[in-house]
Short mmCIF file of C-alpha atoms in Angstrom, two decimals:
data_model
loop_
_atom_site.label_atom_id
_atom_site.label_comp_id
_atom_site.label_asym_id
_atom_site.label_seq_id
_atom_site.Cartn_x
_atom_site.Cartn_y
_atom_site.Cartn_z
CA MET J 57 125.62 49.51 -29.92
CA LYS J 58 123.14 51.17 -32.29
CA ARG J 59 121.22 47.96 -32.51
CA PHE J 60 121.01 47.78 -28.72
CA PHE J 61 119.43 51.23 -28.58
CA ALA J 62 117.09 50.33 -31.45
CA LEU J 63 115.91 47.28 -29.55
CA LEU J 64 115.59 49.30 -26.37
CA LEU J 65 113.51 51.89 -28.18
CA ALA J 66 111.36 49.21 -29.77
CA ALA J 67 110.69 47.72 -26.35
CA ALA J 68 109.54 51.12 -25.12
CA LEU J 69 107.21 51.57 -28.07
CA VAL J 70 105.76 48.06 -28.23
CA PHE J 71 102.19 47.46 -27.13
CA SER J 72 102.02 46.50 -23.46
CA LEU J 73 100.84 42.94 -22.91
CA VAL J 74 98.15 43.26 -20.26
CA GLY J 75 95.60 40.62 -21.13
CA CYS J 76 97.94 37.92 -22.42
CA GLN J 77 101.27 36.40 -21.52
CA SER J 78 104.11 37.44 -23.81
CA ALA J 79 105.73 34.61 -25.72
CA GLY J 80 109.17 36.03 -24.97
CA GLU J 81 109.58 38.15 -21.85
CA ASP J 82 113.38 38.31 -21.59
CA SER J 83 115.05 41.66 -22.24
CA GLU J 84 117.16 40.02 -24.96
CA TRP J 85 115.63 38.18 -27.92
CA SER J 86 115.08 34.64 -26.73
CA HIS J 87 111.89 33.16 -28.04
CA VAL J 88 109.94 30.73 -25.88
CA PRO J 89 106.49 29.75 -27.20
CA ALA J 90 103.59 30.41 -24.84
CA GLU J 91 101.68 27.21 -24.14
CA ASP J 92 98.49 29.14 -23.42
CA PHE J 93 98.26 32.45 -25.26
CA CYS J 94 95.08 34.51 -24.85
CA GLY J 95 93.21 31.32 -24.05
CA LEU J 96 94.44 29.65 -27.23
CA THR J 97 96.06 26.22 -27.10
CA TYR J 98 99.58 25.96 -28.50
CA THR J 99 100.03 23.29 -31.20
CA GLY J 100 103.57 23.87 -32.45
CA SER J 101 106.08 26.26 -33.99
CA LEU J 102 107.55 26.84 -37.44
CA GLU J 103 110.98 25.24 -37.69
CA LEU J 104 113.41 27.76 -39.15
CA SER J 105 116.65 26.65 -40.78
CA TYR J 106 118.63 29.90 -40.99
CA ALA J 107 116.59 32.88 -39.76
CA HIS J 108 117.02 34.01 -36.15
CA GLU J 109 115.14 37.31 -36.04
CA PHE J 110 111.54 36.09 -35.98
CA ALA J 111 109.42 33.16 -34.81
CA VAL J 112 106.05 31.72 -35.80
CA ASP J 113 103.89 29.80 -33.31
CA TYR J 114 100.64 28.00 -34.07
CA TYR J 115 97.48 27.66 -31.97
CA GLU J 116 94.26 25.70 -32.27
CA GLY J 117 91.64 27.25 -34.49
CA GLY J 118 94.18 28.36 -37.12
CA TYR J 119 95.60 31.26 -35.08
CA THR J 120 99.25 32.21 -35.61
CA LEU J 121 101.50 34.28 -33.37
CA LEU J 122 104.33 36.19 -35.03
CA SER J 123 107.21 37.34 -32.80
CA ILE J 124 109.96 39.71 -33.99
CA ALA J 125 113.41 40.22 -32.45
CA SER J 126 112.34 43.77 -31.51
CA GLY J 127 109.91 42.30 -28.99
CA ASP J 128 106.85 43.12 -31.11
CA GLN J 129 104.20 40.44 -31.56
CA PHE J 130 101.22 40.07 -33.88
CA LEU J 131 98.35 37.61 -33.66
CA VAL J 132 97.06 36.47 -37.06
CA ALA J 133 93.42 35.34 -36.93
CA PRO J 134 91.80 33.25 -39.67
CA GLU J 135 89.08 34.80 -41.81
CA GLY J 136 85.80 34.89 -39.92
CA ALA J 137 87.34 33.70 -36.64
CA ASP J 138 86.69 35.40 -33.32
CA VAL J 139 89.32 37.92 -32.24
CA PRO J 140 90.66 37.09 -28.76
CA GLU J 141 90.82 39.84 -26.17
CA THR J 142 94.42 41.03 -26.28
CA ASP J 143 96.49 44.19 -26.23
CA ILE J 144 98.82 43.08 -29.02
CA PRO J 145 97.85 43.84 -32.62
CA VAL J 146 95.50 41.34 -34.25
CA ILE J 147 95.61 40.96 -38.03
CA GLN J 148 92.57 39.22 -39.45
CA GLN J 149 92.96 37.38 -42.73
CA PRO J 150 92.69 38.00 -45.58
CA LEU J 151 95.48 40.55 -45.25
CA SER J 152 94.80 43.80 -47.13
CA ASP J 153 95.54 47.52 -47.27
CA VAL J 154 99.21 47.28 -46.27
CA TYR J 155 101.47 50.35 -46.24
CA LEU J 156 104.78 48.76 -47.25
CA VAL J 157 107.89 50.82 -46.57
CA ALA J 158 110.50 48.07 -46.10
CA THR J 159 111.76 47.65 -49.68
CA ALA J 160 113.24 44.22 -48.85
CA ALA J 161 109.77 42.85 -48.16
CA MET J 162 108.24 43.75 -51.52
CA CYS J 163 109.94 40.86 -53.33
CA LEU J 164 108.56 38.45 -50.71
CA PHE J 165 105.00 39.65 -51.24
CA ASP J 166 105.57 39.47 -54.99
CA ALA J 167 106.97 35.93 -54.84
CA LEU J 168 103.90 34.85 -52.85
CA ASP J 169 101.55 36.50 -55.37
CA GLY J 170 100.52 38.82 -52.56
CA LEU J 171 100.87 42.29 -54.08
CA ASP J 172 97.09 42.67 -53.96
CA ALA J 173 97.45 42.96 -50.17
CA ILE J 174 99.51 46.15 -50.59
CA THR J 175 97.72 49.45 -51.11
CA LEU J 176 100.42 51.96 -50.19
CA SER J 177 104.17 52.14 -50.82
CA GLY J 178 107.02 54.06 -49.23
CA THR J 179 108.93 53.99 -52.52
CA GLN J 180 108.03 55.77 -55.76
CA ALA J 181 107.30 53.68 -58.85
CA ASP J 182 110.65 54.49 -60.47
CA GLY J 183 112.45 53.32 -57.33
CA TRP J 184 111.40 49.70 -57.81
CA THR J 185 113.42 47.15 -59.74
CA ILE J 186 110.65 44.63 -59.07
CA ASP J 187 108.59 44.80 -62.26
CA ASN J 188 105.26 43.82 -60.71
CA ALA J 189 105.61 46.44 -57.97
CA ARG J 190 106.44 49.17 -60.46
CA LEU J 191 103.57 48.17 -62.75
CA ALA J 192 101.13 48.08 -59.83
CA MET J 193 102.10 51.64 -58.93
CA GLU J 194 101.92 52.85 -62.51
CA SER J 195 98.41 51.40 -62.78
CA GLY J 196 97.35 52.96 -59.47
CA ASP J 197 96.81 49.65 -57.65
CA ILE J 198 99.53 50.72 -55.22
CA VAL J 199 99.89 54.42 -54.32
CA TYR J 200 102.89 56.28 -52.95
CA ALA J 201 102.19 57.36 -49.36
CA GLY J 202 105.51 58.91 -48.37
CA LYS J 203 108.81 57.54 -47.15
CA TYR J 204 109.36 56.16 -43.65
CA SER J 205 110.10 59.55 -42.09
CA GLU J 206 107.42 61.54 -43.93
CA PRO J 207 104.26 59.44 -44.33
CA ASP J 208 101.05 60.94 -45.65
CA TYR J 209 98.91 60.21 -42.59
CA GLU J 210 95.72 61.51 -44.20
CA LEU J 211 96.13 59.19 -47.19
CA ILE J 212 97.10 56.27 -44.97
CA VAL J 213 94.04 56.64 -42.75
CA SER J 214 91.61 57.30 -45.63
CA SER J 215 92.91 54.18 -47.40
CA GLY J 216 91.89 52.02 -44.46
CA CYS J 217 95.44 50.88 -43.80
CA ARG J 218 95.50 47.78 -41.58
CA LEU J 219 99.26 47.19 -41.28
CA SER J 220 102.49 49.05 -41.96
CA VAL J 221 105.61 47.04 -42.78
CA GLN J 222 108.70 49.12 -41.99
CA SER J 223 112.46 48.61 -42.10
CA THR J 224 114.60 49.34 -39.05
CA MET J 225 115.08 52.85 -40.48
CA ILE J 226 111.82 53.67 -38.67
CA TYR J 227 113.82 53.80 -35.45
CA HIS J 228 115.43 56.99 -36.77
CA SER J 229 111.92 58.50 -36.73
CA PRO J 230 110.31 56.91 -33.65
CA GLU J 231 107.55 59.53 -33.62
CA VAL J 232 106.28 58.08 -36.91
CA LYS J 233 105.94 54.58 -35.50
CA GLU J 234 104.22 55.98 -32.43
CA LYS J 235 101.83 58.08 -34.53
CA LEU J 236 100.86 55.17 -36.77
CA GLU J 237 100.11 53.05 -33.71
CA GLU J 238 98.08 55.89 -32.19
CA LEU J 239 96.02 55.83 -35.38
CA GLY J 240 95.35 52.15 -34.79
CA ILE J 241 97.75 50.90 -37.47
CA PRO J 242 100.06 48.08 -36.32
CA VAL J 243 103.69 48.51 -37.32
CA LEU J 244 105.71 45.41 -38.18
CA VAL J 245 109.43 46.20 -38.33
CA ASP J 246 111.26 43.87 -40.72
CA TYR J 247 114.51 42.63 -39.14
CA SER J 248 115.66 40.60 -42.13
CA SER J 249 118.64 42.93 -42.56
CA TYR J 250 120.07 41.55 -39.31
CA GLU J 251 120.19 38.00 -40.67
CA THR J 252 123.85 37.18 -41.37
CA HIS J 253 123.25 34.05 -43.46
CA PRO J 254 121.88 34.82 -46.94
CA LEU J 255 119.20 32.15 -46.63
CA GLY J 256 118.20 33.68 -43.29
CA ARG J 257 117.05 36.71 -45.26
CA THR J 258 115.25 34.59 -47.83
CA GLU J 259 113.55 32.64 -45.03
CA TRP J 260 111.62 35.77 -44.04
CA VAL J 261 109.29 34.76 -46.86
CA LYS J 262 107.80 32.37 -44.29
CA LEU J 263 106.79 35.21 -41.99
CA TYR J 264 104.92 37.01 -44.77
CA ALA J 265 103.43 33.71 -45.88
CA ALA J 266 101.96 33.35 -42.39
CA LEU J 267 100.34 36.77 -42.79
CA LEU J 268 98.99 35.89 -46.22
CA GLY J 269 98.08 32.27 -45.49
CA ARG J 270 100.44 30.97 -48.20
CA GLU J 271 102.83 28.78 -46.25
CA ASP J 272 103.08 26.03 -48.87
CA GLU J 273 104.19 28.48 -51.56
CA ALA J 274 106.81 29.92 -49.21
CA GLU J 275 108.21 26.51 -48.36
CA GLU J 276 108.58 25.60 -52.03
CA LEU J 277 110.27 28.90 -52.87
CA PHE J 278 112.65 28.60 -49.95
CA ARG J 279 113.62 25.01 -50.74
CA GLU J 280 114.44 25.97 -54.33
CA GLN J 281 116.85 28.63 -53.12
CA GLU J 282 118.34 26.34 -50.48
CA GLU J 283 119.03 23.72 -53.13
CA ALA J 284 120.58 26.33 -55.43
CA LEU J 285 122.92 27.54 -52.70
CA ASN J 286 123.82 24.08 -51.45
CA SER J 287 124.65 22.93 -54.98
CA VAL J 288 127.57 25.36 -55.15
CA ALA J 289 128.48 25.38 -51.44
CA SER J 290 129.31 21.68 -51.76
CA GLU J 291 131.85 22.39 -54.51
CA GLU J 292 135.56 22.77 -53.81
CA PRO J 293 136.68 26.39 -53.31
CA THR J 294 137.79 28.03 -56.54
CA GLY J 295 140.77 29.72 -54.87
CA LYS J 296 139.83 33.04 -56.50
CA THR J 297 140.30 36.18 -54.41
CA VAL J 298 137.43 38.65 -54.58
CA ALA J 299 137.03 42.38 -53.95
CA TYR J 300 133.42 43.50 -53.49
CA PHE J 301 133.02 47.27 -53.16
CA TYR J 302 131.81 50.56 -54.53
CA ILE J 303 133.34 54.03 -54.60
CA SER J 304 131.25 56.67 -52.85
CA SER J 305 130.25 59.71 -54.86
CA THR J 306 131.03 61.87 -51.83
CA GLY J 307 134.66 61.75 -50.76
CA GLY J 308 135.73 59.08 -53.22
CA TYR J 309 136.14 56.41 -50.53
CA ALA J 310 136.08 52.70 -51.25
CA VAL J 311 133.18 51.12 -49.36
CA VAL J 312 133.59 47.40 -48.59
CA ARG J 313 131.50 44.85 -46.72
CA LYS J 314 132.42 43.66 -43.25
CA SER J 315 133.50 40.05 -42.87
CA GLY J 316 130.62 37.87 -41.73
CA ASP J 317 128.11 40.01 -43.62
CA TYR J 318 125.62 38.05 -45.73
CA VAL J 319 127.26 39.23 -48.97
CA THR J 320 130.68 38.06 -47.86
CA GLN J 321 129.11 34.77 -46.78
CA MET J 322 127.71 34.33 -50.29
CA ILE J 323 131.18 34.94 -51.71
CA SER J 324 132.60 32.25 -49.44
CA LEU J 325 129.76 29.80 -50.12
CA ALA J 326 130.28 30.39 -53.85
CA GLY J 327 133.91 29.29 -53.52
CA GLY J 328 135.58 32.70 -53.45
CA GLU J 329 137.97 34.23 -50.93
CA TYR J 330 136.89 37.66 -49.74
CA LEU J 331 139.95 39.87 -49.44
CA PHE J 332 138.70 41.99 -46.52
CA ASP J 333 137.93 39.11 -44.16
CA ASP J 334 139.66 40.91 -41.29
CA LEU J 335 136.97 43.58 -41.06
CA GLY J 336 134.90 42.11 -38.26
CA ASP J 337 132.09 43.48 -36.16
CA ASP J 338 132.48 46.74 -34.32
CA GLU J 339 130.07 48.87 -32.32
CA THR J 340 128.29 50.26 -35.39
CA ALA J 341 125.24 48.66 -36.93
CA THR J 342 126.42 49.25 -40.49
CA ALA J 343 127.47 46.35 -42.70
CA THR J 344 130.14 48.37 -44.51
CA VAL J 345 133.48 50.05 -43.88
CA SER J 346 134.86 53.07 -45.77
CA MET J 347 138.55 53.43 -46.54
CA THR J 348 140.76 55.62 -48.70
CA LEU J 349 141.49 54.41 -52.21
CA GLU J 350 145.13 54.04 -51.23
CA GLU J 351 144.21 51.74 -48.33
CA PHE J 352 141.86 49.78 -50.54
CA TYR J 353 144.43 49.50 -53.34
CA ALA J 354 147.03 47.99 -51.02
CA THR J 355 144.78 45.00 -50.32
CA ALA J 356 142.67 44.69 -53.47
CA LYS J 357 145.04 45.43 -56.38
CA ASP J 358 145.86 41.72 -56.89
CA ALA J 359 142.28 40.46 -56.56
CA ASP J 360 141.40 37.82 -59.15
CA ILE J 361 137.81 39.04 -59.37
CA VAL J 362 136.27 42.48 -58.88
CA LEU J 363 132.55 42.63 -58.07
CA TYR J 364 131.51 46.27 -58.24
CA ASN J 365 128.36 47.18 -56.34
CA SER J 366 126.64 49.62 -58.67
CA THR J 367 123.29 49.53 -56.87
CA ILE J 368 124.30 52.46 -54.63
CA ASP J 369 125.39 55.28 -56.94
CA GLY J 370 124.10 54.09 -60.30
CA GLN J 371 124.81 51.48 -62.93
CA LEU J 372 128.07 51.36 -64.85
CA SER J 373 127.83 50.45 -68.53
CA THR J 374 131.42 49.86 -69.58
CA LEU J 375 134.88 49.18 -68.21
CA GLU J 376 135.70 52.74 -69.18
CA ASP J 377 133.02 53.97 -66.77
CA PHE J 378 134.65 51.88 -64.04
CA LEU J 379 138.15 53.21 -64.73
CA ALA J 380 136.84 56.78 -64.69
CA LEU J 381 136.01 56.35 -61.00
CA ASN J 382 139.69 56.49 -60.03
CA GLU J 383 142.95 56.15 -61.96
CA LEU J 384 144.31 53.56 -59.49
CA LEU J 385 141.72 51.04 -60.69
CA GLY J 386 143.57 50.62 -63.99
CA ASP J 387 146.43 48.86 -62.18
CA PHE J 388 144.20 46.14 -60.75
CA LYS J 389 144.97 42.57 -61.80
CA ALA J 390 141.27 41.87 -62.39
CA VAL J 391 141.03 44.86 -64.74
CA GLN J 392 144.00 43.75 -66.78
CA GLU J 393 142.64 40.19 -67.03
CA GLY J 394 139.06 41.21 -67.85
CA ASN J 395 137.49 39.98 -64.62
CA VAL J 396 135.49 43.04 -63.55
CA TRP J 397 131.82 42.38 -62.91
CA CYS J 398 129.02 44.74 -61.95
CA THR J 399 125.85 44.10 -59.94
CA ASN J 400 122.48 44.62 -61.56
CA ALA J 401 120.07 47.05 -59.92
CA ASN J 402 117.81 44.22 -58.76
CA LEU J 403 120.36 42.62 -56.43
CA TYR J 404 119.28 44.30 -53.19
CA GLN J 405 115.53 44.28 -53.84
CA ASP J 406 115.29 40.56 -54.51
CA MET J 407 116.26 38.60 -51.43
CA THR J 408 113.99 35.75 -52.52
CA ARG J 409 116.75 34.71 -54.96
CA LEU J 410 119.88 34.74 -52.82
CA GLY J 411 120.56 31.11 -53.64
CA THR J 412 120.54 32.06 -57.32
CA VAL J 413 122.82 35.03 -56.59
CA THR J 414 125.30 32.64 -54.95
CA GLU J 415 125.11 30.33 -57.98
CA GLU J 416 125.97 33.22 -60.29
CA MET J 417 128.88 34.24 -58.07
CA HIS J 418 130.20 30.68 -58.31
CA GLN J 419 129.97 30.78 -62.10
CA ILE J 420 131.98 34.00 -62.13
CA PHE J 421 134.64 32.58 -59.80
CA ALA J 422 134.82 29.28 -61.69
CA GLY J 423 135.07 30.99 -65.07
CA THR J 424 131.86 29.43 -66.40
CA ALA J 425 129.62 32.52 -66.37
CA GLY J 426 127.71 33.23 -69.55
CA ASP J 427 126.59 36.51 -71.04
CA GLU J 428 123.04 36.28 -69.68
CA MET J 429 122.81 36.43 -65.89
CA GLU J 430 120.14 37.93 -63.66
CA PHE J 431 122.25 39.68 -61.04
CA PHE J 432 125.70 40.39 -62.56
CA TYR J 433 127.22 41.48 -65.86
CA ARG J 434 130.79 41.72 -67.07
CA LEU J 435 132.24 45.18 -67.77
CA VAL J 436 134.00 45.33 -71.14
#
């Protein structure tokens, strides 16, 4: 239901298409390429394997039309090319002076060697687990310009900002999106968080590649991750039951992922059996469900593997730290057998590597995990 209202709000805020035909005019997201857009001749569309929340269409002269599930569209014009008369935002290459607030997108820019296109960040330097982003901010190449709800408009305008990349959190502060657009700054809302397949999230690298003109690099990166995921998805299930959760610092609730979420899909693809597979979709847009420790214990106490999500309330260093969260955890089968693993801080800021994440999950489930992994570590 929340997503419905977010989409409805986005439709109300989107630029009206007066001079050109919209590529998708239905009230629900259903992309149909426009054969003749702003006088440009359609030549084809990007074939997407897993992503469903964006589309990329190509036109003669090197023009590219980006369409987002929100209904927003952006025309990317090649360097030096004429800008067609249109009421949708036009982004002329080379892309520069981006105000990036959607943390999930930073890794995609980084993977495409495109951090030089970003001037402003919605996250402080110490909030990044992406080394190149943190170093760029520490050197002053990227400057903090305020979070999504409290941007520094004066800094944004004086920096010559040409595009703001936001997460769907911007819909909680619609006046910010409206103000940025009033200032002539297009706002691209990243919908990668709505992709249910892990590779659907990774495939958003192709959208940013279209902005940067680095499609070949994106295709290579994506294929590497697809191969990594497929290599373990083709294996027989390990039969290991898995509890993936964290304990909230407020209220002491166990917070677990809904079934069908991209994390639970990675667990399944990696050969594990997610214990809370009965927690399906409801009317909330959140990907998690909170429950009392007693409720959680009843289902999870016999889990073969515990994956503790420490990216929310801070890293755990030892098994003792884990047991200090709640005394019930000491009775878990996984604790007694030494199968408690913790997520590294980089897990949620690096969606370019979700195939690799799935590989590491498989190693944990199969009992072949070593001491040196990128996204998980064993608690001892």
